[in-house]
Amino acid sequence: MKRILAVAWALVAALAFTGCATNTNTTPAVENGPLIIARQGSFFVGGRDVKSDNLSLLPAYAPGGTISVEQMYVHYQVPVQASRPPVVFIHGCCLTGKTWETTPDGRMGWDEFFVRRGFPTYVIDQASRGRSAADPSGIVAVKGGRAAPDTLPQVFGAAQEGAWAIFRFGPKFPEVFPGMQFPLDAQAEFWKQMVPDWLNALPTPNPTVPALSQLAQKLGGAVLVSHSQSGIYPFQTAALSRAGIAGIVAVEPGACPAADTDMTPYAGLPILVLWGDYVPLSPRWAPRLKTCADFVAAANRAGARAEMVMLADVGLPGASHMLMQDRHSLKIGAWLADWIDAHVAR
Amino acid sequence: MKRILAVAWALVAALAFTGCATNTNTTPAVENGPLIIARQGSFFVGGRDVKSDNLSLLPAYAPGGTISVEQMYVHYQVPVQASRPPVVFIHGCCLTGKTWETTPDGRMGWDEFFVRRGFPTYVIDQASRGRSAADPSGIVAVKGGRAAPDTLPQVFGAAQEGAWAIFRFGPKFPEVFPGMQFPLDAQAEFWKQMVPDWLNALPTPNPTVPALSQLAQKLGGAVLVSHSQSGIYPFQTAALSRAGIAGIVAVEPGACPAADTDMTPYAGLPILVLWGDYVPLSPRWAPRLKTCADFVAAANRAGARAEMVMLADVGLPGASHMLMQDRHSLKIGAWLADWIDAHVAR
């Protein structure tokens, strides 16, 4: 009986899904029924071989040889009803692709929500982070006495106390902004998402950028959705080549391109710079708001179709910097899905 | 029309799935139709807070504070027809959970195959690997001149040339065993799966072991499937507590418990030690075959239901050490799914 009910659910979901393919309301069938996937999997983009004599100090593993570094891990899901353009989710500082998965309090992440809305989703781990390999040779060389300590890679961890204000849970640890929607009850689970950040140990541009360009070209028309530290990457990717880029969504970007730089890469491109709440109250974030506003204006003068939106202005107040995990994350996701529908050509 | 066809496919798949729930044949509908998921997502198990003054040398991030380490990342998918016990996939040396996903030559991984066979699957990243955070403080302390180079974490990378023989693609790089089934044409994609290994920088037992115990108890009856370096973990987990462990499958374990140790943790437990081909030809692997055979005999004398199987003896020759990615990986997966059906109580 349980099995029959489960199949009935799948059928109902499949039918509801058809009916909802052009309907942007969030119906329970789309968000709560079984998830029907046409294809899923993972692969790498980019990467290069490096030869080193400093790979291991252990007898069981040879000290020298070849490793592959700078590749970008990509996990994807394509819904049966892929009626929308593919979306590439790019995490920020000290985090991995986990950012977009199940929220710390156990609710559906944007990775699944957008699939349910008909978008193929591609979740990446930045080069040297998560399932994208870092290069250990700089550590092995120093431990083995073959290089000076100051040659060690510039790795860092973001302390929870300091990250509190960066993620705008409140003005400073452990104060909380009134009405702030991040699920702080589940903060222990959130802190576990944080990993050491190798950003400053990598070449410029970050190898994630050419890898994103390769991925966009493979997908043939993707929306690049960045967050925080990765905010500049989609713009750098477009400057490298517009091929395969259908739109850019910068969720709380750590940086926008300077307004006096070349804006021709953005001509005709739909661009959204999206902000949560309390931004003007943050000494770290307020100046970025200004730079991004200047960028949006300059890009539009060059023919872009750029806009900047504060979520509080569209009826979604209380958003933290981790807005894809806030209590109202699916409402924000639904708003964003509608924005993409309205602005990005299928 | 395309949409109608897609939905028709989903319905056919759902119906075929029902029909196949107790049928172990690999039908096209199960392996190639849409994938129907009841629940998917990710979470962490374990972890502990560490305070350090050596988290960062960068002005933008505080040098001191709290980070969470030793947690284990888990990604899961539960099929609509979860007619079988949950399976936990535990990767080996220098790899991540990517091991079990799409093969280097782009075919379905065991993570999806077992879901299609009715098993909820849980794919983990070992502590300090992939999306499970490592602790950067030992690197920051040395780079900052506050600790000696020999205190650096014992991190290593496995060179491709040396890994060649470990993965038994051939006796030594670049020789190939006759009939060996790993898709070497796609080896560049495989080498990108390899990440720095922090195993030797971690406390004993590896924090992955208590985390596996927590996960098994949460799942209430899981089959722990290890590979290579992680081979000993499920046995160590059972020694910690039998709660939640329904069976152990050690795929080419780097070690089995010594035959003269306490065997009571394994009484009544279904255990499979599974080997690919060419093992007796490998100086690294042949001794492990012997140790595991001794373990299986000792465990059975203590009431376990253990067996050791060479895939070549069950009609599946040519398997490398990375047998979940070999050209005949789904045939091996089907054989393993049948073994679980026959030996592990639902």
PDB file of N, CA and C in Angstrom, chain A residues 79-109:
ATOM      1  N   PRO A  79      16.366  18.410 -14.570  1.00  0.00           N
ATOM      2  CA  PRO A  79      15.010  17.876 -14.356  1.00  0.00           C
ATOM      3  C   PRO A  79      14.427  17.347 -15.665  1.00  0.00           C
ATOM      4  N   VAL A  80      13.437  16.467 -15.525  1.00  0.00           N
ATOM      5  CA  VAL A  80      12.744  15.963 -16.715  1.00  0.00           C
ATOM      6  C   VAL A  80      12.177  17.135 -17.514  1.00  0.00           C
ATOM      7  N   GLN A  81      11.682  18.127 -16.799  1.00  0.00           N
ATOM      8  CA  GLN A  81      11.094  19.295 -17.446  1.00  0.00           C
ATOM      9  C   GLN A  81      12.081  20.452 -17.439  1.00  0.00           C
ATOM     10  N   ALA A  82      13.141  20.342 -18.222  1.00  0.00           N
ATOM     11  CA  ALA A  82      14.135  21.419 -18.225  1.00  0.00           C
ATOM     12  C   ALA A  82      13.670  22.560 -19.117  1.00  0.00           C
ATOM     13  N   SER A  83      12.707  23.320 -18.595  1.00  0.00           N
ATOM     14  CA  SER A  83      12.091  24.373 -19.390  1.00  0.00           C
ATOM     15  C   SER A  83      12.820  25.701 -19.257  1.00  0.00           C
ATOM     16  N   ARG A  84      13.818  25.734 -18.370  1.00  0.00           N
ATOM     17  CA  ARG A  84      14.542  26.986 -18.114  1.00  0.00           C
ATOM     18  C   ARG A  84      16.033  26.814 -18.402  1.00  0.00           C
ATOM     19  N   PRO A  85      16.774  27.948 -18.444  1.00  0.00           N
ATOM     20  CA  PRO A  85      18.213  27.843 -18.737  1.00  0.00           C
ATOM     21  C   PRO A  85      18.974  27.217 -17.579  1.00  0.00           C
ATOM     22  N   PRO A  86      20.125  26.588 -17.850  1.00  0.00           N
ATOM     23  CA  PRO A  86      20.936  26.035 -16.767  1.00  0.00           C
ATOM     24  C   PRO A  86      21.473  27.137 -15.852  1.00  0.00           C
ATOM     25  N   VAL A  87      21.525  26.829 -14.565  1.00  0.00           N
ATOM     26  CA  VAL A  87      22.019  27.773 -13.562  1.00  0.00           C
ATOM     27  C   VAL A  87      23.266  27.181 -12.924  1.00  0.00           C
ATOM     28  N   VAL A  88      24.343  27.972 -12.848  1.00  0.00           N
ATOM     29  CA  VAL A  88      25.584  27.543 -12.214  1.00  0.00           C
ATOM     30  C   VAL A  88      25.705  28.258 -10.866  1.00  0.00           C
ATOM     31  N   PHE A  89      25.755  27.485  -9.779  1.00  0.00           N
ATOM     32  CA  PHE A  89      25.841  28.069  -8.442  1.00  0.00           C
ATOM     33  C   PHE A  89      27.294  28.065  -7.968  1.00  0.00           C
ATOM     34  N   ILE A  90      27.818  29.263  -7.639  1.00  0.00           N
ATOM     35  CA  ILE A  90      29.230  29.453  -7.303  1.00  0.00           C
ATOM     36  C   ILE A  90      29.325  29.995  -5.873  1.00  0.00           C
ATOM     37  N   HIS A  91      29.857  29.184  -4.956  1.00  0.00           N
ATOM     38  CA  HIS A  91      29.899  29.563  -3.538  1.00  0.00           C
ATOM     39  C   HIS A  91      30.947  30.637  -3.250  1.00  0.00           C
ATOM     40  N   GLY A  92      30.946  31.116  -2.010  1.00  0.00           N
ATOM     41  CA  GLY A  92      31.845  32.190  -1.598  1.00  0.00           C
ATOM     42  C   GLY A  92      32.942  31.737  -0.651  1.00  0.00           C
ATOM     43  N   CYS A  93      33.498  32.737   0.052  1.00  0.00           N
ATOM     44  CA  CYS A  93      34.668  32.519   0.913  1.00  0.00           C
ATOM     45  C   CYS A  93      34.465  31.428   1.929  1.00  0.00           C
ATOM     46  N   CYS A  94      35.476  30.531   1.997  1.00  0.00           N
ATOM     47  CA  CYS A  94      35.592  29.633   3.138  1.00  0.00           C
ATOM     48  C   CYS A  94      34.476  28.600   3.143  1.00  0.00           C
ATOM     49  N   LEU A  95      33.817  28.482   1.996  1.00  0.00           N
ATOM     50  CA  LEU A  95      32.700  27.547   1.884  1.00  0.00           C
ATOM     51  C   LEU A  95      32.914  26.672   0.656  1.00  0.00           C
ATOM     52  N   THR A  96      31.999  25.736   0.428  1.00  0.00           N
ATOM     53  CA  THR A  96      32.033  24.863  -0.748  1.00  0.00           C
ATOM     54  C   THR A  96      30.637  24.873  -1.385  1.00  0.00           C
ATOM     55  N   GLY A  97      30.437  24.005  -2.363  1.00  0.00           N
ATOM     56  CA  GLY A  97      29.133  23.883  -2.999  1.00  0.00           C
ATOM     57  C   GLY A  97      28.023  23.506  -2.025  1.00  0.00           C
ATOM     58  N   LYS A  98      28.385  23.026  -0.850  1.00  0.00           N
ATOM     59  CA  LYS A  98      27.409  22.725   0.209  1.00  0.00           C
ATOM     60  C   LYS A  98      26.506  23.923   0.500  1.00  0.00           C
ATOM     61  N   THR A  99      27.029  25.128   0.288  1.00  0.00           N
ATOM     62  CA  THR A  99      26.265  26.371   0.456  1.00  0.00           C
ATOM     63  C   THR A  99      24.846  26.282  -0.086  1.00  0.00           C
ATOM     64  N   TRP A 100      24.703  25.635  -1.248  1.00  0.00           N
ATOM     65  CA  TRP A 100      23.429  25.658  -1.991  1.00  0.00           C
ATOM     66  C   TRP A 100      22.580  24.434  -1.716  1.00  0.00           C
ATOM     67  N   GLU A 101      23.101  23.502  -0.907  1.00  0.00           N
ATOM     68  CA  GLU A 101      22.356  22.280  -0.602  1.00  0.00           C
ATOM     69  C   GLU A 101      21.491  22.505   0.654  1.00  0.00           C
ATOM     70  N   THR A 102      21.008  21.403   1.220  1.00  0.00           N
ATOM     71  CA  THR A 102      20.162  21.451   2.419  1.00  0.00           C
ATOM     72  C   THR A 102      20.631  22.554   3.383  1.00  0.00           C
ATOM     73  N   THR A 103      19.688  23.354   3.880  1.00  0.00           N
ATOM     74  CA  THR A 103      20.039  24.447   4.797  1.00  0.00           C
ATOM     75  C   THR A 103      20.453  23.867   6.160  1.00  0.00           C
ATOM     76  N   PRO A 104      21.134  24.681   6.983  1.00  0.00           N
ATOM     77  CA  PRO A 104      21.570  24.165   8.292  1.00  0.00           C
ATOM     78  C   PRO A 104      20.412  23.624   9.135  1.00  0.00           C
ATOM     79  N   ASP A 105      19.225  24.200   8.981  1.00  0.00           N
ATOM     80  CA  ASP A 105      18.070  23.695   9.730  1.00  0.00           C
ATOM     81  C   ASP A 105      17.282  22.649   8.950  1.00  0.00           C
ATOM     82  N   GLY A 106      17.884  22.078   7.911  1.00  0.00           N
ATOM     83  CA  GLY A 106      17.320  20.880   7.284  1.00  0.00           C
ATOM     84  C   GLY A 106      16.276  21.100   6.210  1.00  0.00           C
ATOM     85  N   ARG A 107      16.174  22.318   5.678  1.00  0.00           N
ATOM     86  CA  ARG A 107      15.204  22.565   4.612  1.00  0.00           C
ATOM     87  C   ARG A 107      15.871  22.416   3.232  1.00  0.00           C
ATOM     88  N   MET A 108      15.057  22.359   2.203  1.00  0.00           N
ATOM     89  CA  MET A 108      15.545  22.209   0.835  1.00  0.00           C
ATOM     90  C   MET A 108      16.469  23.358   0.431  1.00  0.00           C
ATOM     91  N   GLY A 109      17.586  23.019  -0.214  1.00  0.00           N
ATOM     92  CA  GLY A 109      18.487  24.050  -0.725  1.00  0.00           C
ATOM     93  C   GLY A 109      18.073  24.526  -2.110  1.00  0.00           C
TER      94      GLY A 109
END
